[in-house]
Amino acid sequence: MSYYKKLTATDLIKISGFVPRNRILWKNEINEEYSHDELTTEHYYPEMVVKINSTQEVSNILKYANEHKIAVTVRGAGTGLVGAAVALKGGIVLDMTMMNHFLELDEENLTLTVEPGVLLMDLASYVEEKGFFYPPDPGEKSATIGGNISTNAGGMRAVKYGVTRDYVRALEVGLADGSIVEFGGKVVKNSSGYDLKDLIIGSEGTLGIVTKIVLKLLPLPKKNISLLIPYQNLEKAIRTVPLIIKAKAIPTAIEFMEREVICDAEKYLGRKFPDNQADAYLLLKFDGNSVEEIENYYDNVAKICLQQGAIDILIADTDERSEGIWKARGAFLEAIKSSTTCMDEVDIVVPRSEVNTFVEYVHELRAKLNIRMKSFGHAGDGNLHVYILKDDLDDEQWHELLTLAMDKMYAKAKELNGKVSGEHGIGLVKKVYLEQSTPKTAIDLMKKIKAVFDPNNILNPGKIC
Amino acid sequence: MSYYKKLTATDLIKISGFVPRNRILWKNEINEEYSHDELTTEHYYPEMVVKINSTQEVSNILKYANEHKIAVTVRGAGTGLVGAAVALKGGIVLDMTMMNHFLELDEENLTLTVEPGVLLMDLASYVEEKGFFYPPDPGEKSATIGGNISTNAGGMRAVKYGVTRDYVRALEVGLADGSIVEFGGKVVKNSSGYDLKDLIIGSEGTLGIVTKIVLKLLPLPKKNISLLIPYQNLEKAIRTVPLIIKAKAIPTAIEFMEREVICDAEKYLGRKFPDNQADAYLLLKFDGNSVEEIENYYDNVAKICLQQGAIDILIADTDERSEGIWKARGAFLEAIKSSTTCMDEVDIVVPRSEVNTFVEYVHELRAKLNIRMKSFGHAGDGNLHVYILKDDLDDEQWHELLTLAMDKMYAKAKELNGKVSGEHGIGLVKKVYLEQSTPKTAIDLMKKIKAVFDPNNILNPGKIC
């Protein structure tokens, strides 16, 4: 018998008292999409999906679920890559996408207050229209901001601007017992007791359900320029990155990419990339308030790249050209996905100085295992995405090779003082690697903290630790 | 009988097995300075002071103390203002100031690894000589970096650069049972389980003892310019600040000050401030990589200030003039202290837009209570320091008025959605105000987290919550 209560018709009636029946999906009314996220290898159906419309609904459902030991899994747009939003133990999925309102833009405090279901792309255009800037920039623009907070999403601008965590001033959170509490505040500094806000960020719905968010904004930089820099091979490209950092020029983003991924993206988008002749590329962005301000930086960086064997420096100084390149970059994941039958990924992060060592290791591993693997990623912040592709392997072969490849890559990352996840989180499928790479003392602390927040273990059970 | 074991000669012998006797101060060998921090109203003597020299020593002592229920209080330079480093329950004080080595400057990863006893002023000059920048800039330069992490110190550059928390990549921590564990890593992004690192930051030695720190550095901005802006009164000065923020110009620092504090500082330092004719001043700093880059910003800000009634704009564009002004600013606390017999302070933080309301409230309160109160602070980040001065009041009068003033100010801060502490922490003396201003749910979570890290409650007992 499961620890968790299976939902009955009585539960449906009770929960319909908190949320109108037309916002509840019950058993066979539940679409297939709710059984997985973007990681399509893991399927678990919830017994009930509730389309949440208010904080009060979250509170009422949590209180009920906690009293009856019903598992509750929070879900945004379902764009996660580690199975964090999947209802491993059945129970209720809280779909937060209807809670998608902009609540307040406070220009005097440079903050934006939103509900968790606001999509990243809507958030970006909302603030940019008003001359503000929300720097975190994950590739998946149709993710919700709540989901981004759940995984502490990073994105491409982390080199200069940091990650989601760095832009969260306050969170309203529904705790397991249904109480609603605010952590943090609309203040720039805070040394008032333990930092519970940062504990919630990156906790993937296992410690509480985020119901309101106060984000920190910056003024929008007035200009940006991108450089696309072709190299004969990836090694040369990546070896340049620590030298750029060492030269004290901090680009907004430093991405690396290989020709085959660019070709996949061209095919997927049906449009040409500015260049696809070279084996490997660095893509850099610089931003600032005037062309002159930016020029100083990129002149120096261009020089370093040429010294390190770059074939050319292609400058995208109009919005149109720059957007074209970054759109292609944004489509890499989907493009790779569409090129194969099934895939899984690692989202390893290593010290910036070790990126080259890790990428070389991936190349060796690919040759040795004879499996298709594609990689791209954030060379400037050490966060690498490697995709392992099933193609026409049978299930058994695929699982064997996938496990082998993953084991090897996580072991290598650990050896290089890296971490299991840079931005996608742990969820369901990276738990074993988190456990392997983290001191037992730290894992034990995490488990006990989980028990403090959620003594009945109803919140997204079976995730992280 | 106390819960904590009183130290005996046997304990001294045992601990002398971990640390040479000449680095232990025992009972009456303990200097008076170890009985308090910069908040001179609270005095508690430890039974033993150990001058720590290594992580292993921390580990051994913690293990012993945990087994024998001996209280352990960590202490840096003793510059705290809330009694956090005071041994309320006796036991052992770990003096970390000998662990003051620079371990590694990693230019490829832009990190600096240090021991916790490194002084802030030494850290700043070490990295600046090499063209790097550690942005947090608390007024107290003789504090240790470990102490800054304990309180999540903020400082003057928080407007643009954030606080200590934003610059900590990894911490090595001694836990209550003596185990040593690293939280975080030399990585730019991290979504690998719960954020234990940020729980340690700001926990004032109650969850673990920091033994090694990996800090994030930035390239050193090449130029900076300060503006000293006199106003007829403080209200006019402070009302300008939200307009500066709204104009999307982000200075490095925005400080406010009144004539009487400037006069105190002139007297204390024995040198003239560039101007002391006006009642109130804003002091702004801008930094960047060229004069042109900075000019765009400050031209616009100067215009706003003049529109809002500034009397003049005094530009300090040489290092010497600028340093003179900031040195005076850095001496405010000591200057006020030397002007009275005894004092206590609040370190409230409110949303930036509420600074003026709060300062006006303080002025009314001062008139009503007829007690000397001086304030200065970080107008740009909402963090205000208000000092209540004893002068020649007798003890009873002083305590009565002090308590009344504090109660009123913390209540007002709460009303304005502020927090108890912006950067000095909670320690011993702000506990009651933290409890009053924080939801019980959050306080309960903090207490349970404390019990997870430190089940025997040996680490800095009686602090925070």
Tab-separated table of C-alpha atoms in Angstrom, chain A residues 106-110 130-132 151-156 158-163 165-166 169 175 177 179-199 201-204 206-207 216-220 222 242-243 245-246 248-250 289-290 293 296-297 347 349-354 378 380-383 385 417-426 434 438-439 441-450 452-453 463-465, chain B residues 106-110 130-132 151-156 158-163 165-166 169 175 177 179-199 201-204 206-207 216-220 222 242-243 245-246 248-250 289-290 293 296-297 347 349-354 378 380-383 385 417-426 434 438-439 441-450 452-453 463-465:
chain	number	residue	atom	x	y	z
A	106	ASP	CA	7.593	49.922	-9.013
A	107	GLU	CA	9.923	52.351	-10.764
A	108	GLU	CA	11.178	53.939	-7.551
A	109	ASN	CA	12.320	50.621	-6.142
A	110	LEU	CA	13.182	49.020	-9.504
A	130	LYS	CA	9.242	50.448	-20.308
A	131	GLY	CA	13.022	50.743	-20.487
A	132	PHE	CA	13.777	48.109	-17.840
A	151	THR	CA	15.216	25.505	-10.821
A	152	ASN	CA	17.192	28.722	-10.292
A	153	ALA	CA	17.411	29.022	-14.071
A	154	GLY	CA	20.553	30.593	-15.446
A	155	GLY	CA	20.659	31.325	-19.126
A	156	MET	CA	23.021	33.077	-21.438
A	158	ALA	CA	24.938	34.804	-16.477
A	159	VAL	CA	28.527	35.701	-17.398
A	160	LYS	CA	27.860	39.364	-16.684
A	161	TYR	CA	24.555	39.410	-14.814
A	162	GLY	CA	24.231	36.232	-12.747
A	163	VAL	CA	21.254	33.901	-12.474
A	165	ARG	CA	18.511	33.865	-7.715
A	166	ASP	CA	20.280	37.210	-8.085
A	169	ARG	CA	13.817	40.206	-3.908
A	175	LEU	CA	3.861	25.983	2.799
A	177	ASP	CA	0.325	23.028	5.844
A	179	SER	CA	-0.018	28.695	5.502
A	180	ILE	CA	1.086	31.545	3.269
A	181	VAL	CA	4.256	33.407	4.166
A	182	GLU	CA	6.492	36.008	2.552
A	183	PHE	CA	10.274	35.575	2.522
A	184	GLY	CA	12.489	38.558	1.707
A	185	GLY	CA	11.055	41.965	0.918
A	186	LYS	CA	11.159	44.919	-1.411
A	187	VAL	CA	14.472	45.905	0.131
A	188	VAL	CA	17.966	46.023	-1.343
A	189	LYS	CA	19.748	44.714	1.753
A	190	ASN	CA	18.565	42.238	4.338
A	191	SER	CA	20.350	40.634	7.293
A	192	SER	CA	17.260	39.748	9.294
A	193	GLY	CA	17.545	36.104	10.219
A	194	TYR	CA	18.150	33.023	8.081
A	195	ASP	CA	17.803	33.352	4.342
A	196	LEU	CA	14.665	31.295	3.718
A	197	LYS	CA	14.039	32.956	0.348
A	198	ASP	CA	17.172	31.470	-1.186
A	199	LEU	CA	16.275	28.072	0.211
A	201	ILE	CA	14.789	29.244	-4.964
A	202	GLY	CA	16.017	26.109	-6.732
A	203	SER	CA	13.993	23.762	-4.506
A	204	GLU	CA	11.809	22.558	-7.404
A	206	THR	CA	9.704	20.409	-2.733
A	207	LEU	CA	9.705	23.011	0.072
A	216	LYS	CA	14.687	43.142	-9.108
A	217	LEU	CA	15.039	44.997	-12.422
A	218	LEU	CA	17.874	46.965	-13.977
A	219	PRO	CA	17.742	49.844	-16.432
A	220	LEU	CA	17.754	48.463	-19.990
A	222	LYS	CA	20.765	51.043	-24.661
A	242	PRO	CA	39.664	32.036	-19.984
A	243	LEU	CA	41.890	34.571	-21.755
A	245	ILE	CA	37.951	36.622	-18.695
A	246	LYS	CA	41.552	37.150	-17.635
A	248	LYS	CA	39.016	41.711	-17.530
A	249	ALA	CA	36.515	42.183	-20.318
A	250	ILE	CA	33.174	40.847	-19.148
A	289	ASN	CA	24.795	52.514	-22.928
A	290	SER	CA	26.701	53.701	-25.976
A	293	GLU	CA	31.416	52.208	-24.237
A	296	ASN	CA	36.537	49.505	-25.958
A	297	TYR	CA	35.651	46.059	-24.713
A	347	ASP	CA	23.561	20.169	-17.650
A	349	VAL	CA	28.679	23.150	-14.671
A	350	VAL	CA	32.450	23.261	-14.172
A	351	PRO	CA	34.840	26.083	-13.259
A	352	ARG	CA	35.230	28.249	-16.363
A	353	SER	CA	38.858	27.232	-16.709
A	354	GLU	CA	37.850	23.549	-17.094
A	378	HIS	CA	27.623	28.665	-21.955
A	380	GLY	CA	31.555	31.940	-20.365
A	381	ASP	CA	30.015	30.506	-17.225
A	382	GLY	CA	31.149	26.877	-17.447
A	383	ASN	CA	27.645	25.466	-17.921
A	385	HIS	CA	24.662	21.041	-22.243
A	417	ASN	CA	35.192	20.315	-9.143
A	418	GLY	CA	32.017	20.788	-11.133
A	419	LYS	CA	28.382	20.404	-10.120
A	420	VAL	CA	25.591	18.146	-11.378
A	421	SER	CA	23.351	20.946	-12.576
A	422	GLY	CA	24.057	24.488	-13.663
A	423	GLU	CA	20.474	25.505	-14.326
A	424	HIS	CA	18.074	22.652	-15.127
A	425	GLY	CA	17.866	21.269	-11.606
A	426	ILE	CA	17.847	17.746	-10.199
A	434	LEU	CA	23.484	14.584	-6.936
A	438	THR	CA	27.581	15.737	-2.911
A	439	PRO	CA	29.059	15.026	0.529
A	441	THR	CA	26.738	15.527	5.307
A	442	ALA	CA	25.196	18.012	2.859
A	443	ILE	CA	22.625	15.519	1.539
A	444	ASP	CA	21.621	14.713	5.129
A	445	LEU	CA	21.139	18.413	5.876
A	446	MET	CA	18.979	18.756	2.762
A	447	LYS	CA	16.813	15.810	3.784
A	448	LYS	CA	16.317	17.229	7.254
A	449	ILE	CA	15.482	20.668	5.867
A	450	LYS	CA	12.930	19.017	3.601
A	452	VAL	CA	11.257	20.780	8.457
A	453	PHE	CA	9.282	22.362	5.627
A	463	LYS	CA	12.564	14.770	-6.177
A	464	ILE	CA	16.026	16.228	-5.419
A	465	CYS	CA	16.821	14.124	-2.338
B	106	ASP	CA	42.259	32.497	-9.801
B	107	GLU	CA	42.262	34.941	-12.702
B	108	GLU	CA	40.627	32.514	-15.118
B	109	ASN	CA	37.639	32.003	-12.865
B	110	LEU	CA	37.688	35.487	-11.311
B	130	LYS	CA	46.054	43.287	-9.324
B	131	GLY	CA	43.278	45.098	-11.184
B	132	PHE	CA	40.378	43.254	-9.529
B	151	THR	CA	26.144	39.215	8.958
B	152	ASN	CA	25.809	39.409	5.164
B	153	ALA	CA	27.372	42.841	5.350
B	154	GLY	CA	26.189	45.372	2.818
B	155	GLY	CA	28.004	48.666	2.642
B	156	MET	CA	27.941	51.656	0.412
B	158	ALA	CA	25.088	47.972	-2.659
B	159	VAL	CA	23.070	50.342	-4.867
B	160	LYS	CA	24.925	49.140	-7.955
B	161	TYR	CA	26.742	45.996	-6.850
B	162	GLY	CA	24.685	44.232	-4.195
B	163	VAL	CA	25.868	42.816	-0.865
B	165	ARG	CA	25.961	37.352	-0.356
B	166	ASP	CA	26.219	38.240	-4.043
B	169	ARG	CA	30.829	31.389	-4.546
B	175	LEU	CA	29.422	21.961	11.431
B	177	ASP	CA	29.585	17.870	15.138
B	179	SER	CA	32.520	17.634	10.266
B	180	ILE	CA	33.884	19.923	7.581
B	181	VAL	CA	31.833	20.417	4.435
B	182	GLU	CA	31.944	22.663	1.385
B	183	PHE	CA	28.793	24.412	0.166
B	184	GLY	CA	28.734	25.920	-3.327
B	185	GLY	CA	31.717	25.744	-5.633
B	186	LYS	CA	33.963	27.663	-7.970
B	187	VAL	CA	31.140	27.699	-10.501
B	188	VAL	CA	29.088	30.570	-11.892
B	189	LYS	CA	25.783	28.694	-11.926
B	190	ASN	CA	24.493	26.038	-9.579
B	191	SER	CA	21.117	24.302	-9.361
B	192	SER	CA	22.281	21.203	-7.536
B	193	GLY	CA	20.015	20.767	-4.530
B	194	TYR	CA	19.087	23.152	-1.736
B	195	ASP	CA	21.109	26.316	-1.339
B	196	LEU	CA	22.922	25.612	1.927
B	197	LYS	CA	25.599	28.215	1.207
B	198	ASP	CA	23.125	31.091	1.420
B	199	LEU	CA	21.716	29.678	4.634
B	201	ILE	CA	25.623	33.546	4.970
B	202	GLY	CA	24.020	35.878	7.491
B	203	SER	CA	23.608	33.167	10.123
B	204	GLU	CA	26.036	34.850	12.559
B	206	THR	CA	24.717	29.900	14.712
B	207	LEU	CA	24.679	27.212	11.981
B	216	LYS	CA	33.699	36.236	-6.784
B	217	LEU	CA	35.656	39.206	-8.109
B	218	LEU	CA	34.980	41.726	-10.844
B	219	PRO	CA	37.440	43.653	-12.978
B	220	LEU	CA	38.341	46.928	-11.249
B	222	LYS	CA	39.144	52.233	-14.173
B	242	PRO	CA	13.810	57.892	-5.994
B	243	LEU	CA	13.955	60.295	-8.946
B	245	ILE	CA	16.644	55.661	-9.545
B	246	LYS	CA	13.605	56.293	-11.714
B	248	LYS	CA	17.580	54.741	-14.702
B	249	ALA	CA	20.955	56.063	-13.628
B	250	ILE	CA	22.479	53.627	-11.177
B	289	ASN	CA	35.897	52.411	-17.462
B	290	SER	CA	36.242	55.901	-18.883
B	293	GLU	CA	31.123	56.567	-19.827
B	296	ASN	CA	26.625	60.582	-19.359
B	297	TYR	CA	25.257	59.310	-16.083
B	347	ASP	CA	20.129	49.407	11.136
B	349	VAL	CA	16.161	48.846	5.861
B	350	VAL	CA	13.040	50.080	4.070
B	351	PRO	CA	12.047	50.136	0.404
B	352	ARG	CA	14.032	52.920	-1.244
B	353	SER	CA	10.885	54.925	-1.839
B	354	GLU	CA	10.194	55.076	1.922
B	378	HIS	CA	22.587	54.479	2.460
B	380	GLY	CA	20.278	54.601	-2.367
B	381	ASP	CA	19.501	51.202	-0.912
B	382	GLY	CA	17.084	52.148	1.875
B	383	ASN	CA	19.413	51.113	4.704
B	385	HIS	CA	21.622	53.940	10.576
B	417	ASN	CA	7.404	47.027	4.799
B	418	GLY	CA	10.967	47.337	6.014
B	419	LYS	CA	13.201	44.846	7.791
B	420	VAL	CA	14.941	44.875	11.170
B	421	SER	CA	18.464	44.741	9.805
B	422	GLY	CA	19.950	45.778	6.500
B	423	GLU	CA	23.511	44.696	7.228
B	424	HIS	CA	24.466	44.537	10.910
B	425	GLY	CA	22.488	41.418	11.725
B	426	ILE	CA	20.331	40.379	14.669
B	434	LEU	CA	13.088	40.221	14.590
B	438	THR	CA	8.665	38.375	11.215
B	439	PRO	CA	5.703	36.018	10.738
B	441	THR	CA	5.704	30.683	10.580
B	442	ALA	CA	9.060	32.010	9.375
B	443	ILE	CA	10.544	32.205	12.885
B	444	ASP	CA	9.437	28.621	13.526
B	445	LEU	CA	11.144	27.472	10.324
B	446	MET	CA	14.328	29.262	11.378
B	447	LYS	CA	14.279	27.588	14.797
B	448	LYS	CA	13.806	24.165	13.244
B	449	ILE	CA	16.599	24.785	10.731
B	450	LYS	CA	18.843	25.777	13.631
B	452	VAL	CA	18.857	20.579	12.079
B	453	PHE	CA	22.339	22.104	11.909
B	463	LYS	CA	21.435	34.641	18.998
B	464	ILE	CA	19.042	35.394	16.108
B	465	CYS	CA	16.155	33.160	17.200
